[in-house]
Amino acid sequence: MRILIVEDEPKIAEYVQQGLTESGYIVDHAATGVDGLHLSQQQAYDLIILDVNLPELDGWGVLEHIRRNSSTRVMMLTARGRLADKIKGLDLGADDYLLKPFEFPELLARVRTLLRRSEQVLTPEVLKVADLELDPGRHRAFRGAQRIDLTTKEFALLHLLMRRSGEVMSRTQIISLVWDMNFECDTNVVEVSIRRLRAKIDEPFDNRLIHTLRGVGYVLEERQ
Ligand code: CA
């Protein structure tokens, strides 16, 4: 789950970014409306947390631009508690509205609610390769009748490999899609995680589904 926060106050941005990262989300930050809009066009976000008072292009302007071609969930942040602002935000297509100052747990609860809502609308398609099944809506994995417990990262990794089943994924692609890092030197994070994932979903079973292409990457597919 990838979240963008557009907020010019460094302390608030850092507080929110850190909290959400610790809660398992991938979080990008933009300090101006223009940068935020730019990022939102470069990258698909599950949620955008958008401050109203921003330099140059304000939150309303950003929201208007976003709504021209995207239905990404948007939560507005504002210090102004006027009802008129709230109505304006909802009219422009904001999905939620949070007043500053707020406590992080309140923000997190709202984020979860919004993401659950969009998940129900957009995804919960069960993925299946051979007898391996992944249910993103319920966060469950099965091999045949056997339920497999996965960590959040293992789940994200398996989800990626199953979504792109049959397609070779390089270590750097995997890193950027699952870990949000672009450092080549960290690719052994992928190796370690693939090893752990294999131990859970492949090694106890007869037909292996995750295959290594030496020097290239990994592919998940059924091979006879
Ligand atoms: Ca601000």
Tab-separated table of C-alpha atoms and ligand atoms in Angstrom:
chain	number	residue	atom	x	y	z
A	1	MET	CA	0.000	0.000	0.000
A	2	ARG	CA	1.551	3.257	-1.111
A	3	ILE	CA	0.605	6.584	0.399
A	4	LEU	CA	1.578	10.093	-0.628
A	5	ILE	CA	1.631	12.878	1.927
A	6	VAL	CA	1.602	16.439	0.623
A	7	GLU	CA	2.464	18.694	3.537
A	8	ASP	CA	4.760	21.712	3.801
A	9	GLU	CA	5.235	21.649	7.577
A	10	PRO	CA	8.278	19.416	8.077
A	11	LYS	CA	7.370	18.327	11.601
A	12	ILE	CA	3.891	17.154	10.698
A	13	ALA	CA	5.115	15.510	7.509
A	14	GLU	CA	7.839	13.653	9.377
A	15	TYR	CA	5.473	12.587	12.173
A	16	VAL	CA	2.926	11.202	9.733
A	17	GLN	CA	5.488	9.635	7.419
A	18	GLN	CA	7.277	7.879	10.253
A	19	GLY	CA	4.069	6.631	11.844
A	20	LEU	CA	2.675	5.268	8.602
A	21	THR	CA	5.987	3.677	7.636
A	22	GLU	CA	6.102	1.920	11.008
A	23	SER	CA	2.562	0.720	10.345
A	24	GLY	CA	3.767	-1.021	7.179
A	25	TYR	CA	2.895	1.468	4.455
A	26	ILE	CA	5.220	2.799	1.785
A	27	VAL	CA	5.114	6.569	2.158
A	28	ASP	CA	6.302	9.310	-0.195
A	29	HIS	CA	6.376	12.943	0.803
A	30	ALA	CA	6.039	16.159	-1.180
A	31	ALA	CA	6.465	19.581	0.438
A	32	THR	CA	4.586	21.648	-2.154
A	33	GLY	CA	1.360	21.250	-4.085
A	34	VAL	CA	3.193	21.233	-7.393
A	35	ASP	CA	5.549	18.455	-6.283
A	36	GLY	CA	2.653	16.510	-4.842
A	37	LEU	CA	0.685	16.736	-8.044
A	38	HIS	CA	3.733	15.729	-10.038
A	39	LEU	CA	4.349	12.653	-7.858
A	40	SER	CA	0.678	11.680	-8.008
A	41	GLN	CA	0.942	11.602	-11.792
A	42	GLN	CA	4.167	9.592	-11.783
A	43	GLN	CA	3.105	6.915	-9.386
A	44	ALA	CA	-0.093	5.070	-8.483
A	45	TYR	CA	-1.060	5.771	-4.876
A	46	ASP	CA	-3.639	3.986	-2.784
A	47	LEU	CA	-4.173	7.130	-0.756
A	48	ILE	CA	-3.106	10.772	-0.845
A	49	ILE	CA	-3.019	12.774	2.387
A	50	LEU	CA	-3.285	16.373	1.282
A	51	ASP	CA	-2.770	19.504	3.334
A	52	VAL	CA	-4.966	22.458	2.379
A	53	ASN	CA	-2.520	25.278	3.119
A	54	LEU	CA	0.409	24.733	0.793
A	55	PRO	CA	2.721	27.201	-0.922
A	56	GLU	CA	2.111	27.941	-4.633
A	57	LEU	CA	-0.652	25.533	-5.530
A	58	ASP	CA	-2.868	24.903	-2.485
A	59	GLY	CA	-4.606	21.670	-1.516
A	60	TRP	CA	-7.839	22.581	-3.288
A	61	GLY	CA	-5.968	23.169	-6.532
A	62	VAL	CA	-4.115	19.871	-6.195
A	63	LEU	CA	-7.352	18.031	-5.468
A	64	GLU	CA	-9.045	19.579	-8.494
A	65	HIS	CA	-6.200	18.475	-10.749
A	66	ILE	CA	-6.134	14.965	-9.286
A	67	ARG	CA	-9.886	14.552	-9.753
A	68	ARG	CA	-9.682	15.331	-13.455
A	69	ASN	CA	-8.340	11.899	-14.198
A	70	SER	CA	-8.119	9.825	-11.054
A	71	SER	CA	-10.313	8.416	-8.320
A	72	THR	CA	-7.453	7.859	-5.857
A	73	ARG	CA	-8.598	8.245	-2.265
A	74	VAL	CA	-7.778	11.678	-0.890
A	75	MET	CA	-7.802	12.758	2.741
A	76	MET	CA	-7.585	16.514	3.304
A	77	LEU	CA	-5.748	17.968	6.301
A	78	THR	CA	-6.527	21.428	7.505
A	79	ALA	CA	-6.164	23.716	10.466
A	80	ARG	CA	-9.271	25.581	9.455
A	81	GLY	CA	-12.304	24.089	11.097
A	82	ARG	CA	-14.893	25.959	9.131
A	83	LEU	CA	-17.824	23.999	7.849
A	84	ALA	CA	-17.514	25.807	4.514
A	85	ASP	CA	-14.052	24.285	4.022
A	86	LYS	CA	-15.303	20.835	4.734
A	87	ILE	CA	-18.129	21.220	2.242
A	88	LYS	CA	-15.745	22.619	-0.349
A	89	GLY	CA	-13.439	19.636	0.130
A	90	LEU	CA	-16.228	17.115	-0.194
A	91	ASP	CA	-17.609	18.945	-3.233
A	92	LEU	CA	-14.243	18.773	-4.927
A	93	GLY	CA	-14.157	15.031	-4.328
A	94	ALA	CA	-12.174	14.555	-1.108
A	95	ASP	CA	-12.917	11.229	0.571
A	96	ASP	CA	-12.205	12.360	4.098
A	97	TYR	CA	-11.252	15.429	6.034
A	98	LEU	CA	-9.091	15.612	9.152
A	99	LEU	CA	-8.621	18.691	11.327
A	100	LYS	CA	-5.243	19.709	12.711
A	101	PRO	CA	-4.005	19.176	15.301
A	102	PHE	CA	-4.693	15.453	15.312
A	103	GLU	CA	-3.278	12.459	17.122
A	104	PHE	CA	-1.575	9.860	14.968
A	105	PRO	CA	-3.876	6.974	16.020
A	106	GLU	CA	-6.850	8.936	14.704
A	107	LEU	CA	-5.134	9.495	11.371
A	108	LEU	CA	-4.159	5.819	11.177
A	109	ALA	CA	-7.719	4.683	11.908
A	110	ARG	CA	-9.043	6.896	9.109
A	111	VAL	CA	-6.339	5.742	6.713
A	112	ARG	CA	-7.251	2.118	7.374
A	113	THR	CA	-10.932	2.784	6.849
A	114	LEU	CA	-10.297	4.573	3.560
A	115	LEU	CA	-7.960	1.883	2.280
A	116	ARG	CA	-10.388	-0.859	3.241
A	117	ARG	CA	-13.076	0.962	1.338
A	118	SER	CA	-10.978	1.262	-1.798
A	119	GLU	CA	-9.771	-2.322	-1.499
A	120	GLN	CA	-13.338	-3.593	-1.502
A	121	VAL	CA	-14.064	-1.596	-4.602
A	122	LEU	CA	-10.892	-2.292	-6.518
A	123	THR	CA	-9.119	-5.504	-5.701
A	124	PRO	CA	-10.160	-8.434	-3.750
A	125	GLU	CA	-9.600	-10.876	-6.492
A	126	VAL	CA	-8.174	-14.177	-5.314
A	127	LEU	CA	-4.999	-15.008	-7.222
A	128	LYS	CA	-4.290	-18.611	-8.118
A	129	VAL	CA	-1.265	-20.378	-9.592
A	130	ALA	CA	-1.443	-24.200	-9.524
A	131	ASP	CA	-2.727	-24.975	-6.009
A	132	LEU	CA	-1.293	-21.788	-4.528
A	133	GLU	CA	-3.941	-19.243	-3.647
A	134	LEU	CA	-3.627	-15.717	-2.394
A	135	ASP	CA	-6.552	-13.705	-1.108
A	136	PRO	CA	-5.451	-10.055	-0.850
A	137	GLY	CA	-8.774	-8.933	0.623
A	138	ARG	CA	-8.456	-11.257	3.598
A	139	HIS	CA	-4.677	-11.331	3.642
A	140	ARG	CA	-4.546	-15.118	3.423
A	141	ALA	CA	-2.452	-17.614	1.524
A	142	PHE	CA	-3.134	-21.279	0.907
A	143	ARG	CA	-1.329	-24.125	-0.730
A	144	GLY	CA	-4.099	-26.629	-1.418
A	145	ALA	CA	-6.051	-26.839	1.812
A	146	GLN	CA	-3.089	-25.751	3.916
A	147	ARG	CA	-3.107	-22.217	5.224
A	148	ILE	CA	0.276	-20.502	5.133
A	149	ASP	CA	1.223	-17.720	7.521
A	150	LEU	CA	3.210	-14.944	5.908
A	151	THR	CA	4.710	-11.729	7.234
A	152	THR	CA	3.558	-8.455	5.687
A	153	LYS	CA	6.606	-8.263	3.408
A	154	GLU	CA	6.414	-11.921	2.412
A	155	PHE	CA	2.772	-11.375	1.543
A	156	ALA	CA	3.595	-8.300	-0.537
A	157	LEU	CA	6.378	-10.187	-2.312
A	158	LEU	CA	4.178	-13.189	-3.074
A	159	HIS	CA	1.378	-10.890	-4.194
A	160	LEU	CA	3.729	-9.239	-6.670
A	161	LEU	CA	5.090	-12.525	-8.036
A	162	MET	CA	1.584	-13.938	-8.434
A	163	ARG	CA	0.200	-10.808	-10.066
A	164	ARG	CA	3.021	-11.003	-12.552
A	165	SER	CA	3.060	-14.798	-12.787
A	166	GLY	CA	5.055	-16.049	-15.763
A	167	GLU	CA	6.967	-12.790	-15.954
A	168	VAL	CA	10.583	-12.592	-14.807
A	169	MET	CA	11.026	-9.993	-12.084
A	170	SER	CA	14.508	-8.613	-11.505
A	171	ARG	CA	15.791	-8.006	-7.979
A	172	THR	CA	15.756	-4.257	-8.509
A	173	GLN	CA	12.174	-4.357	-9.794
A	174	ILE	CA	11.157	-6.365	-6.754
A	175	ILE	CA	12.989	-3.997	-4.412
A	176	SER	CA	11.333	-0.925	-5.849
A	177	LEU	CA	7.864	-2.474	-5.879
A	178	VAL	CA	7.940	-4.172	-2.488
A	179	TRP	CA	10.500	-2.257	-0.430
A	180	ASP	CA	10.536	1.103	-2.075
A	181	MET	CA	14.336	1.252	-2.188
A	182	ASN	CA	16.450	1.894	-5.205
A	183	PHE	CA	19.833	0.775	-3.947
A	184	GLU	CA	21.412	-2.009	-5.930
A	185	CYS	CA	23.469	-2.976	-2.907
A	186	ASP	CA	20.352	-3.984	-1.036
A	187	THR	CA	19.283	-6.667	-3.485
A	188	ASN	CA	20.266	-9.430	-1.083
A	189	VAL	CA	17.230	-8.388	0.946
A	190	VAL	CA	15.296	-9.903	-1.943
A	191	GLU	CA	17.335	-13.103	-1.907
A	192	VAL	CA	16.793	-13.568	1.805
A	193	SER	CA	13.065	-12.932	1.484
A	194	ILE	CA	12.703	-15.259	-1.484
A	195	ARG	CA	14.484	-17.967	0.512
A	196	ARG	CA	12.058	-17.501	3.419
A	197	LEU	CA	9.085	-17.459	1.117
A	198	ARG	CA	10.231	-20.629	-0.601
A	199	ALA	CA	10.630	-22.368	2.737
A	200	LYS	CA	6.971	-21.638	3.407
A	201	ILE	CA	5.219	-22.009	0.084
A	202	ASP	CA	7.497	-24.263	-1.982
A	203	GLU	CA	9.820	-26.553	-0.066
A	204	PRO	CA	7.170	-28.519	1.853
A	205	PHE	CA	5.361	-29.296	-1.422
A	206	ASP	CA	5.984	-31.393	-4.518
A	207	ASN	CA	5.918	-28.883	-7.326
A	208	ARG	CA	7.999	-25.766	-6.863
A	209	LEU	CA	6.538	-22.534	-8.183
A	210	ILE	CA	9.239	-19.923	-7.585
A	211	HIS	CA	12.089	-20.313	-10.057
A	212	THR	CA	15.426	-18.505	-10.154
A	213	LEU	CA	16.875	-17.258	-13.400
A	214	ARG	CA	20.508	-16.897	-12.555
A	215	GLY	CA	21.697	-13.315	-12.914
A	216	VAL	CA	18.247	-12.170	-14.036
A	217	GLY	CA	15.682	-12.580	-11.300
A	218	TYR	CA	12.730	-14.685	-10.278
A	219	VAL	CA	9.571	-15.975	-11.833
A	220	LEU	CA	6.581	-17.641	-10.245
A	221	GLU	CA	4.863	-20.101	-12.524
A	222	GLU	CA	3.710	-23.686	-12.790
A	223	ARG	CA	6.144	-25.903	-14.659
A	224	GLN	CA	5.354	-29.464	-15.621
B	1	CA	CA	0.437	23.687	5.541
